Amino acid sequence: AVGCSGGGLQNQTPGGYANQTTINEGPWCLTDGNTYDIISIDDWGDGGIDFEVQIATFPLYTFSSTTTNETFSFVANPPPAIDGAMLHVETPTYVYMGNVDVKGKIKNQGSTVINSMDVNYTIILGTTITQNLSSLNIAPFTTFSFTHPTPWYPSAAGAYTLDLWISNINGQGADAVPSNDNLTKTINIINPISNIIPSYASLTNTFTYEVIGNSSDQVSTPRDLDFHPNGDLWTINKGTENSGGSTVKFTNPGATGQTSLWQQDGNAWHFMSLPSGIAFSNNGNFATSTSVYDANHNGGAPFAGPTLWSSDPAIYAQPSGGNGSHLDMLHESSYCMGIASESENVFWVFDANNNDIVRYDFGEDHGPGNDDHDNGKVRRYPQPAVNWINADISSHLVIDRNTEWLYIVDGGNQRILRLDINSGTVGGTPNYPQYDAVLAEYTNVTGVTWEVVVSTGLIQPSGIDIVEGYMIVSDYSNGDIVIYNILSTPVTETGRLQTNDPGIMGLVIGPQGRIWYANATQNKIVKIEPNQIIISVEELINDENLLIYPNPTNSIVTIEHKIEANHKSSVYLVDVSGKEIFRRDNLSGTKNTFNFSDLSNGLYFLTLNNGINKFTEKLIIKH
């Protein structure tokens, strides 16, 4: 008796079923082991229908309809007593060199609560690393995310095969369905962004401004740019409201063999209408911000916001059933003037229509060209109040990975703000209406910790990026790129590049530490190359804060510090030429040990940085 008018004539109500309608049918007596079909007929053809089959009260099967006519099959068997299924490897596809957390998500598909299990992983089929997790209490047909207690320490950048699996559930060895216990994923370890910002702050240095992309590459009013974790450089073209924007991807940017590829999604008029920003995440997806009031362009409600895309060339800008190739779009931020990636499918935007900052968690994307938004989570930050310059100048954002502060270009107020993304209380209904019919969450966040960090010296700030305690900001009005030390209190200006190139919006610090920018008025992408590379080596501020022993050493070094243990730390080593030769990130605690036995004899500089303080000490290697 489930159906809509036309597709079986079971429901004669005009318009079919309302959103979020749940219909229960059965129970029926089915024969164990037999296969049965669910036939889904959708007159509208847009999908969005979810089916759940419960057997012996357990939600054993779920299916989602995406087209007009589909058949889903299931086997009528009750769940086994013990069956843990690995759903996802949650370690990102791209990870900076350092200690890597091995993460996964499982689902208890058995009828028994899971209280303990072994989690195991190998790298390129090497040594198996096994740890037992206990006191879990994972109820049947619920999910559980875990982090393996033993991190992985890759030896070099490159692509690695990670095998992750569970075993020994509740101490009973293999479960009933061992075939779903294991997942494999390729993890790409990439070198961290080099910090050569002192080269740009130097008053005596000179610079080369290399145009690496222009109108001959179909660069047209570029408002932002960002690096894919694989090293490709993407820029976003503004386009028109009705045609939508487009992208240009540069492979081998600024190097011999550089190529460019212009692309536009088939439904860019909606999903990429007047894009103001682009941001890549650590899973290879990217998101764009639409700076229009109504992405439907029909004079109706303010229906616009950020869009999630795949960078996979087999998906992005390829045909996918008539609704574009986008992976997801949410619509609670008209005049969306900038965007920043937090992780995976989580992004932050500058909402000029409401003068606030909004966090968008797309969750699991709905797939290319579909339109299911029911797992999206949207959180509004009504404070601090922000303002745009105008509809033509982007207001960009960036997250400092060390401190987890979100830095915001508040262009209309000629200032830079920062917001602690881990602060505040979630709850309450926003004043701004919810325009997506179904969301998993739509709430306010109040009591947020935020600060004004720059309030003078900027006229029309637009672009922003951060590396290792330095922040750079572009000024659209005059083309200045202003350099700040964000570890100082207060934040201080340490240098200013006068490019004499008004019209700069987006800018980014690239993989080798170079500064790249997009000039929207000159239709060009520029790389700034310092003629002399300068690495800042800071002396230890207070000997009592950092202890390195033994020093000199021939192999093992222990580092102890007394600085804010609640913050993750980074430790890195540079040689006398300023070349970074060792790095470990996301370190916990106040005592860590490292093995430098493979280094040559000589003088090195070891730096510890926890995002709040940064200390450097000399280290001598002597075999």
XYZ file of C-alpha atoms in Angstrom:
623
model
C 0.000 0.000 0.000
C 2.981 2.306 -0.339
C 3.057 4.453 -3.460
C 2.396 7.843 -5.043
C -0.375 8.795 -7.441
C 0.580 7.450 -10.854
C 3.307 5.053 -9.811
C 0.911 2.339 -8.731
C -2.013 4.626 -7.736
C -1.820 3.698 -4.059
C -1.654 7.293 -2.785
C -4.272 9.620 -4.261
C -3.134 12.669 -2.271
C -2.104 15.466 -4.690
C 1.651 16.040 -4.640
C 2.518 12.667 -3.145
C 3.982 12.268 0.321
C 5.332 15.147 2.380
C 8.981 15.474 3.345
C 10.176 13.324 6.259
C 7.159 11.032 6.015
C 7.681 7.556 7.480
C 5.414 4.719 6.317
C 5.414 1.325 8.008
C 4.243 -1.859 6.269
C 4.110 -5.467 7.458
C 5.151 -7.533 9.255
C 5.101 -10.453 6.888
C 6.148 -14.073 7.311
C 8.980 -14.709 4.845
C 10.937 -17.861 4.174
C 14.446 -17.923 5.622
C 17.079 -17.753 2.914
C 14.763 -16.639 0.129
C 15.396 -13.487 -1.902
C 12.716 -10.780 -2.114
C 12.409 -7.574 -4.179
C 11.380 -4.033 -3.329
C 10.262 -2.171 -6.442
C 10.534 1.627 -6.187
C 8.575 3.788 -8.645
C 9.160 7.538 -8.418
C 7.043 9.693 -10.753
C 9.188 12.772 -10.126
C 12.383 10.834 -10.740
C 14.555 12.738 -8.281
C 15.016 9.980 -5.708
C 15.253 10.787 -2.036
C 13.259 7.715 -0.927
C 14.906 5.531 1.715
C 13.789 1.975 2.463
C 14.594 0.040 5.633
C 13.922 -3.685 5.984
C 13.646 -4.942 9.562
C 14.042 -8.642 10.206
C 13.408 -9.917 13.739
C 13.115 -6.210 14.771
C 16.656 -5.446 13.519
C 17.147 -2.881 10.668
C 19.051 -5.322 8.533
C 18.924 -3.660 5.093
C 18.690 -0.084 3.839
C 18.218 1.090 0.257
C 18.024 4.557 -1.290
C 16.115 5.372 -4.459
C 17.750 7.803 -6.882
C 15.827 7.411 -10.154
C 12.373 6.688 -11.579
C 12.197 2.886 -11.389
C 14.495 0.689 -9.318
C 14.479 -2.788 -7.813
C 16.202 -3.613 -4.525
C 16.719 -7.209 -3.442
C 17.310 -8.655 0.010
C 17.660 -12.077 1.601
C 15.266 -12.959 4.432
C 17.748 -14.041 7.074
C 17.890 -12.820 10.683
C 21.200 -11.242 11.725
C 23.959 -13.451 13.138
C 24.902 -13.103 16.781
C 28.272 -11.467 16.031
C 29.040 -9.511 12.869
C 31.179 -6.392 12.858
C 31.496 -4.673 9.483
C 34.184 -2.162 8.558
C 32.327 0.767 6.961
C 35.025 3.365 6.287
C 38.718 4.013 6.626
C 38.543 7.489 8.139
C 42.239 8.306 7.804
C 42.211 11.050 5.135
C 43.343 10.341 1.592
C 46.031 13.024 1.910
C 48.074 13.430 5.098
C 51.071 15.632 5.820
C 54.280 13.875 6.786
C 54.303 13.107 10.504
C 52.671 10.636 12.830
C 49.445 9.470 11.177
C 46.350 8.434 13.100
C 44.815 5.265 11.658
C 41.048 5.694 11.936
C 38.034 3.647 10.979
C 34.276 3.320 11.401
C 32.516 0.020 11.973
C 28.900 -1.057 12.184
C 27.655 -3.752 14.525
C 25.528 -5.846 12.181
C 25.008 -8.641 14.685
C 22.332 -9.093 17.332
C 24.833 -8.985 20.217
C 26.379 -5.890 21.813
C 30.093 -5.537 20.937
C 32.093 -4.923 24.104
C 35.597 -5.527 22.807
C 37.497 -6.144 19.577
C 40.965 -6.115 18.097
C 41.789 -3.401 15.545
C 44.607 -4.222 13.135
C 46.450 -2.532 10.312
C 49.329 -3.069 7.946
C 51.122 -0.690 5.590
C 51.895 -2.206 2.185
C 51.290 -5.656 3.705
C 54.057 -5.153 6.235
C 54.044 -5.859 9.966
C 50.582 -6.191 11.502
C 49.924 -3.672 14.263
C 47.231 -4.988 16.632
C 45.601 -3.392 19.660
C 42.571 -4.438 21.689
C 39.752 -1.994 22.390
C 37.558 -2.809 25.388
C 34.557 -1.368 27.294
C 32.956 -0.393 23.970
C 29.208 -1.147 24.373
C 28.369 -0.917 20.644
C 24.657 -1.719 20.346
C 23.363 -3.817 17.450
C 23.035 -1.882 14.192
C 24.817 1.207 15.450
C 28.137 2.614 14.232
C 31.355 3.298 16.111
C 34.392 5.359 15.077
C 37.799 4.487 16.464
C 41.414 5.589 16.334
C 44.029 2.852 16.486
C 46.084 3.390 19.671
C 49.345 2.985 17.728
C 49.965 5.743 15.153
C 51.747 5.075 11.894
C 55.062 6.825 11.238
C 55.708 6.900 7.454
C 59.354 7.092 6.493
C 58.913 9.245 3.392
C 56.339 10.975 1.244
C 54.478 8.820 -1.256
C 51.440 6.605 -1.783
C 50.897 3.778 0.714
C 48.332 0.973 0.864
C 46.653 0.842 4.268
C 44.829 -2.369 5.215
C 42.551 -1.960 8.243
C 40.445 -4.675 9.823
C 38.722 -5.829 13.012
C 38.892 -9.254 14.655
C 38.403 -11.149 17.900
C 35.029 -9.532 18.650
C 34.073 -10.116 22.293
C 37.048 -12.470 22.492
C 35.398 -14.999 20.171
C 37.750 -14.895 17.206
C 36.309 -14.457 13.709
C 32.761 -13.197 13.378
C 29.947 -14.643 11.256
C 30.769 -12.621 8.116
C 34.567 -12.191 7.892
C 34.310 -10.841 4.341
C 33.164 -7.422 5.617
C 35.811 -7.050 8.330
C 38.519 -5.473 6.156
C 38.956 -2.349 4.048
C 41.904 -1.098 2.014
C 42.693 2.505 1.159
C 45.524 4.352 -0.555
C 46.938 7.035 1.743
C 49.064 9.754 0.157
C 51.735 11.147 2.470
C 52.721 14.635 1.366
C 55.457 16.970 2.516
C 54.322 19.904 4.660
C 54.238 23.434 3.320
C 57.694 24.956 3.559
C 57.907 28.113 5.631
C 59.944 30.660 3.692
C 57.791 33.653 4.669
C 60.861 35.485 6.101
C 62.011 35.659 2.466
C 58.946 37.779 1.662
C 59.211 39.912 4.801
C 62.819 40.869 4.111
C 63.384 44.534 3.277
C 66.486 43.717 1.228
C 65.149 40.853 -0.867
C 63.885 41.206 -4.424
C 61.092 39.303 -6.144
C 60.061 37.931 -9.512
C 56.359 38.043 -10.424
C 55.670 35.221 -12.850
C 52.295 35.116 -14.610
C 51.583 31.386 -14.858
C 47.979 31.688 -16.080
C 45.968 34.293 -18.000
C 43.186 34.678 -20.543
C 44.968 32.340 -22.944
C 44.321 29.624 -20.338
C 40.691 30.842 -20.063
C 41.357 32.523 -16.727
C 38.543 35.081 -16.432
C 37.862 37.176 -13.323
C 39.535 34.652 -11.011
C 38.342 35.265 -7.452
C 40.221 32.537 -5.629
C 42.709 29.705 -6.015
C 43.831 26.686 -4.001
C 46.184 23.751 -4.321
C 44.832 20.241 -4.600
C 46.797 18.054 -2.139
C 48.353 16.342 -5.174
C 50.028 19.613 -6.226
C 47.642 20.782 -8.962
C 46.616 24.439 -8.718
C 42.932 25.252 -9.251
C 41.459 28.686 -9.796
C 37.792 29.653 -9.818
C 36.377 31.992 -12.488
C 33.459 34.255 -11.579
C 31.393 33.847 -14.768
C 27.893 35.323 -14.865
C 24.934 34.646 -12.622
C 23.068 32.704 -15.287
C 25.985 30.859 -16.888
C 27.754 30.062 -13.648
C 31.445 30.004 -12.892
C 34.168 27.644 -14.083
C 37.529 26.279 -13.023
C 40.991 26.164 -14.523
C 43.298 23.401 -13.299
C 47.058 23.867 -13.691
C 49.156 20.714 -13.615
C 52.864 21.231 -12.829
C 52.067 24.880 -12.060
C 54.910 27.260 -12.702
C 57.180 24.430 -13.859
C 58.350 22.941 -17.123
C 55.517 20.995 -18.697
C 52.741 23.060 -17.111
C 49.314 22.393 -18.627
C 45.934 23.992 -18.029
C 42.406 22.596 -18.242
C 39.273 24.774 -18.274
C 36.085 23.060 -17.106
C 32.500 24.040 -16.370
C 29.802 21.916 -14.793
C 26.631 21.412 -16.828
C 24.531 23.027 -14.091
C 27.041 25.660 -12.997
C 24.266 28.293 -13.283
C 22.919 26.948 -9.973
C 25.697 25.059 -8.227
C 28.544 27.438 -9.087
C 26.751 30.742 -9.641
C 29.182 33.677 -9.197
C 31.643 31.598 -7.145
C 33.648 33.661 -4.668
C 35.946 30.997 -3.235
C 37.373 27.498 -3.604
C 38.843 25.266 -0.889
C 40.280 21.754 -1.100
C 39.929 19.222 1.672
C 42.152 16.329 2.711
C 39.983 13.765 0.914
C 40.503 15.359 -2.514
C 37.047 16.941 -2.626
C 36.656 20.693 -2.906
C 33.889 23.155 -2.146
C 32.915 26.479 -3.676
C 30.934 29.401 -2.305
C 28.163 31.013 -4.399
C 27.865 34.795 -4.028
C 24.254 35.087 -5.216
C 21.005 35.752 -3.361
C 18.999 33.043 -5.087
C 20.762 30.243 -6.955
C 17.480 29.497 -8.758
C 17.463 33.045 -10.211
C 13.688 33.331 -10.046
C 13.381 36.203 -7.576
C 12.244 33.898 -4.812
C 13.675 33.006 -1.431
C 17.392 33.443 -0.612
C 18.210 29.915 -1.699
C 21.990 29.644 -1.989
C 25.067 28.359 -0.212
C 28.231 26.263 -0.616
C 28.587 23.347 -3.029
C 30.678 20.193 -2.629
C 32.517 18.747 -5.640
C 34.739 15.816 -6.489
C 38.093 16.539 -8.128
C 37.998 13.124 -9.787
C 38.218 13.847 -13.549
C 35.733 11.034 -14.174
C 33.134 12.884 -12.062
C 33.708 16.642 -12.020
C 32.061 18.492 -14.937
C 30.966 15.185 -16.481
C 27.325 14.318 -17.351
C 25.415 12.762 -14.450
C 21.717 12.564 -15.153
C 20.930 16.220 -15.802
C 21.530 17.692 -12.342
C 25.185 18.549 -12.719
C 28.147 16.681 -11.300
C 28.061 18.285 -7.845
C 28.266 15.981 -4.831
C 26.107 18.114 -2.534
C 24.782 21.639 -2.014
C 23.212 23.297 1.020
C 21.273 26.539 0.868
C 21.442 28.515 4.115
C 23.951 31.204 3.053
C 23.088 33.670 0.327
C 25.887 35.991 -0.781
C 28.446 33.437 0.327
C 31.700 35.391 -0.032
C 34.426 32.940 0.957
C 35.084 29.366 2.073
C 37.637 27.377 4.122
C 38.140 23.640 4.613
C 38.149 22.118 8.089
C 38.440 18.427 7.140
C 36.849 15.871 4.826
C 33.427 17.326 3.842
C 33.327 20.065 6.505
C 33.698 23.713 5.433
C 33.231 27.231 6.832
C 31.738 30.123 4.885
C 31.400 33.908 5.109
C 27.636 34.610 4.962
C 27.220 38.234 3.875
C 23.433 37.994 3.726
C 23.257 37.426 7.477
C 26.600 38.938 8.521
C 27.759 35.777 10.215
C 30.022 32.755 9.846
C 28.476 29.353 9.114
C 29.888 25.840 9.446
C 28.664 23.313 6.863
C 29.128 19.592 7.379
C 27.916 17.870 4.234
C 28.309 14.474 5.891
C 28.156 11.633 3.399
C 27.695 13.264 0.010
C 24.611 12.312 -2.017
C 26.610 11.306 -5.088
C 27.066 13.138 -8.399
C 23.921 14.949 -9.537
C 21.623 13.808 -6.719
C 19.792 16.016 -4.217
C 19.441 14.298 -0.843
C 20.498 16.722 1.923
C 19.140 14.924 4.967
C 22.524 14.244 6.594
C 23.766 17.819 6.266
C 24.595 19.702 9.471
C 24.572 23.500 9.490
C 25.711 25.596 12.455
C 25.407 29.387 12.475
C 27.783 31.671 14.395
C 25.906 34.960 14.865
C 28.919 36.398 16.675
C 31.249 37.826 15.558
C 29.240 39.995 13.168
C 31.021 40.359 9.813
C 30.411 42.542 6.779
C 31.388 42.392 3.122
C 33.001 45.155 1.085
C 30.602 44.575 -1.817
C 29.275 41.733 -3.945
C 32.354 41.797 -6.198
C 35.149 41.399 -3.620
C 35.543 38.069 -1.825
C 36.082 37.781 1.929
C 38.212 34.690 2.394
C 38.846 32.455 5.413
C 41.477 29.918 6.503
C 41.959 27.525 9.434
C 45.285 27.410 11.270
C 45.851 23.642 11.618
C 48.120 24.038 14.639
C 45.747 26.069 16.810
C 42.361 25.341 15.151
C 41.565 29.040 14.987
C 39.535 30.146 11.975
C 40.965 33.391 10.545
C 38.389 35.579 8.773
C 38.812 38.517 6.407
C 36.114 40.919 7.648
C 36.516 43.119 4.601
C 33.659 45.553 5.189
C 35.081 46.372 8.608
C 38.693 46.487 7.337
C 39.908 43.946 9.854
C 40.977 40.329 10.427
C 39.215 38.201 13.037
C 39.912 34.784 14.458
C 37.454 32.333 15.978
C 38.208 29.260 18.080
C 36.342 26.526 16.182
C 36.261 24.318 19.291
C 34.569 26.938 21.472
C 30.922 27.829 22.013
C 27.694 26.076 22.937
C 25.605 24.360 20.272
C 21.837 24.779 20.567
C 18.844 26.878 19.684
C 17.098 27.612 16.417
C 18.704 30.252 14.183
C 16.710 33.362 13.314
C 17.480 32.748 9.653
C 15.019 30.250 8.095
C 16.028 26.745 7.048
C 15.640 26.557 3.280
C 16.737 22.938 2.828
C 13.614 20.882 3.506
C 15.472 18.220 5.478
C 18.712 18.579 7.458
C 20.238 16.433 10.176
C 20.972 19.607 12.154
C 20.318 23.334 11.903
C 21.438 25.181 15.029
C 23.164 28.240 16.467
C 26.507 28.312 18.263
C 26.790 30.926 21.017
C 29.452 31.885 23.543
C 32.217 31.546 20.967
C 35.771 32.688 21.683
C 36.813 35.202 19.048
C 39.247 38.103 18.712
C 40.082 41.031 16.466
C 43.707 40.435 15.457
C 44.199 43.175 12.822
C 42.232 46.430 12.827
C 44.547 48.888 11.065
C 46.569 49.087 7.866
C 44.049 47.424 5.529
C 41.765 49.115 2.994
C 39.993 46.324 1.097
C 41.345 43.037 2.487
C 40.313 39.924 0.564
C 42.700 36.928 0.437
C 44.300 35.114 3.373
C 46.557 32.141 4.149
C 48.646 30.844 7.060
C 51.828 28.825 7.540
C 53.805 28.131 10.735
C 52.849 31.213 12.727
C 52.719 33.599 9.762
C 49.611 35.037 8.102
C 49.448 36.781 4.743
C 46.555 39.025 3.644
C 45.938 40.589 0.230
C 44.552 44.111 -0.187
C 42.340 44.378 -3.263
C 42.597 48.177 -3.385
C 46.340 48.482 -3.930
C 47.690 44.944 -4.434
C 49.655 44.891 -1.172
C 50.303 41.522 0.457
C 50.715 42.091 4.182
C 52.670 39.638 6.360
C 51.830 39.143 10.053
C 53.354 37.227 12.938
C 50.319 35.579 14.563
C 52.338 34.007 17.387
C 53.047 37.426 18.872
C 50.677 39.173 21.262
C 49.299 41.337 19.823
C 49.573 40.115 16.232
C 52.159 42.278 14.468
C 52.842 43.256 10.866
C 56.319 42.024 9.910
C 56.443 42.888 6.230
C 54.533 44.171 3.212
C 54.915 43.194 -0.432
C 53.906 46.123 -2.615
C 53.029 44.314 -5.828
C 51.500 47.451 -7.416
C 48.878 45.074 -8.790
C 45.423 46.177 -7.526
C 42.678 43.589 -7.898
C 44.203 40.702 -5.915
C 41.590 38.529 -4.209
C 42.563 34.953 -3.400
C 46.107 34.059 -2.440
C 47.708 30.831 -1.241
C 51.031 29.615 0.118
C 52.026 26.763 -2.182
C 53.760 23.435 -1.494
C 57.282 24.924 -1.699
C 56.298 27.919 0.399
C 55.881 30.315 -2.537
C 53.040 32.843 -2.573
C 50.531 32.637 -5.434
C 47.652 35.012 -6.089
C 44.657 35.551 -8.352
C 44.117 39.031 -9.784
C 40.428 39.348 -10.676
C 40.747 42.573 -12.643
C 43.789 41.524 -14.692
C 42.600 37.937 -15.381
C 45.833 36.355 -14.254
C 47.410 33.931 -11.795
C 50.793 34.991 -10.433
C 53.587 33.201 -8.596
C 55.936 35.367 -6.502
C 59.477 33.996 -6.411
C 61.962 35.442 -3.882
C 65.408 35.925 -5.358
C 66.911 34.781 -2.051
C 65.418 32.111 0.225
C 65.567 33.066 3.894
C 64.721 30.616 6.678
C 64.152 32.131 10.084
C 65.977 30.294 12.862
C 64.777 31.682 16.204
C 66.834 31.376 19.350
C 65.386 29.706 22.416
C 63.307 32.224 24.372
C 63.532 30.568 27.786
C 65.874 27.668 28.574
C 63.449 26.337 31.200
C 60.708 25.798 28.617
C 62.536 23.304 26.398
C 64.963 20.518 27.258
C 66.774 18.443 24.602
C 68.969 15.541 25.665
C 71.455 14.119 25.062
C 72.989 16.944 23.062
C 75.323 16.173 21.265
C 73.790 12.834 20.308
C 74.508 9.976 17.931
C 70.941 8.695 17.623
C 68.172 8.984 20.246
C 66.992 12.437 21.335
C 64.378 13.184 24.002
C 62.492 16.478 23.994
C 60.715 17.735 27.104
C 58.780 20.988 27.271
C 56.529 22.885 29.664
C 54.256 24.698 27.262
C 50.476 24.192 27.218
C 50.230 20.414 27.017
C 46.577 20.688 25.924
C 47.767 21.765 22.460
C 49.161 19.430 19.798
C 52.802 20.114 18.976
C 54.995 19.941 15.899
C 58.721 19.151 15.984
C 60.921 19.733 12.967
C 64.604 19.805 12.181
C 66.424 21.987 9.635
C 70.038 21.895 8.590
C 72.345 24.903 8.400
C 71.151 25.718 4.871
C 67.567 26.028 6.135
C 66.351 22.794 4.502
C 63.748 20.916 6.506
C 64.883 17.289 6.866
C 62.634 15.902 9.611
C 59.139 16.598 10.892
C 56.557 15.122 13.250
C 53.130 16.757 13.709
C 50.162 16.337 16.070
C 52.345 15.271 18.999
C 50.675 14.875 22.383
C 52.131 15.219 25.865
C 55.224 17.023 27.093
C 57.864 14.354 26.399
C 58.706 12.748 23.042
C 61.634 10.658 21.789
C 63.073 10.572 18.255
C 65.757 8.598 16.443
C 68.207 10.649 14.347
C 70.734 7.851 13.748
C 70.444 8.245 9.953
C 71.530 11.901 9.974
C 75.037 13.022 9.089
C 77.347 14.631 11.615
C 76.801 18.349 11.965
C 74.816 21.239 13.389
C 71.019 21.320 13.131
C 68.237 23.493 14.458
C 65.356 21.732 16.224
C 62.073 23.639 16.590
C 59.054 22.848 18.733
C 55.848 24.686 17.824
C 52.480 24.175 19.521
C 50.721 27.038 17.727
C 50.907 29.212 20.839
C 54.667 29.203 21.426
C 57.602 28.368 19.216
C 61.090 27.488 20.495
C 64.264 26.632 18.609
C 67.479 25.073 19.942
C 70.718 23.921 18.368
C 71.228 20.159 18.081
C 74.572 18.545 17.312
C 74.734 15.094 15.690
C 78.049 13.328 16.384
C 78.461 9.624 15.592
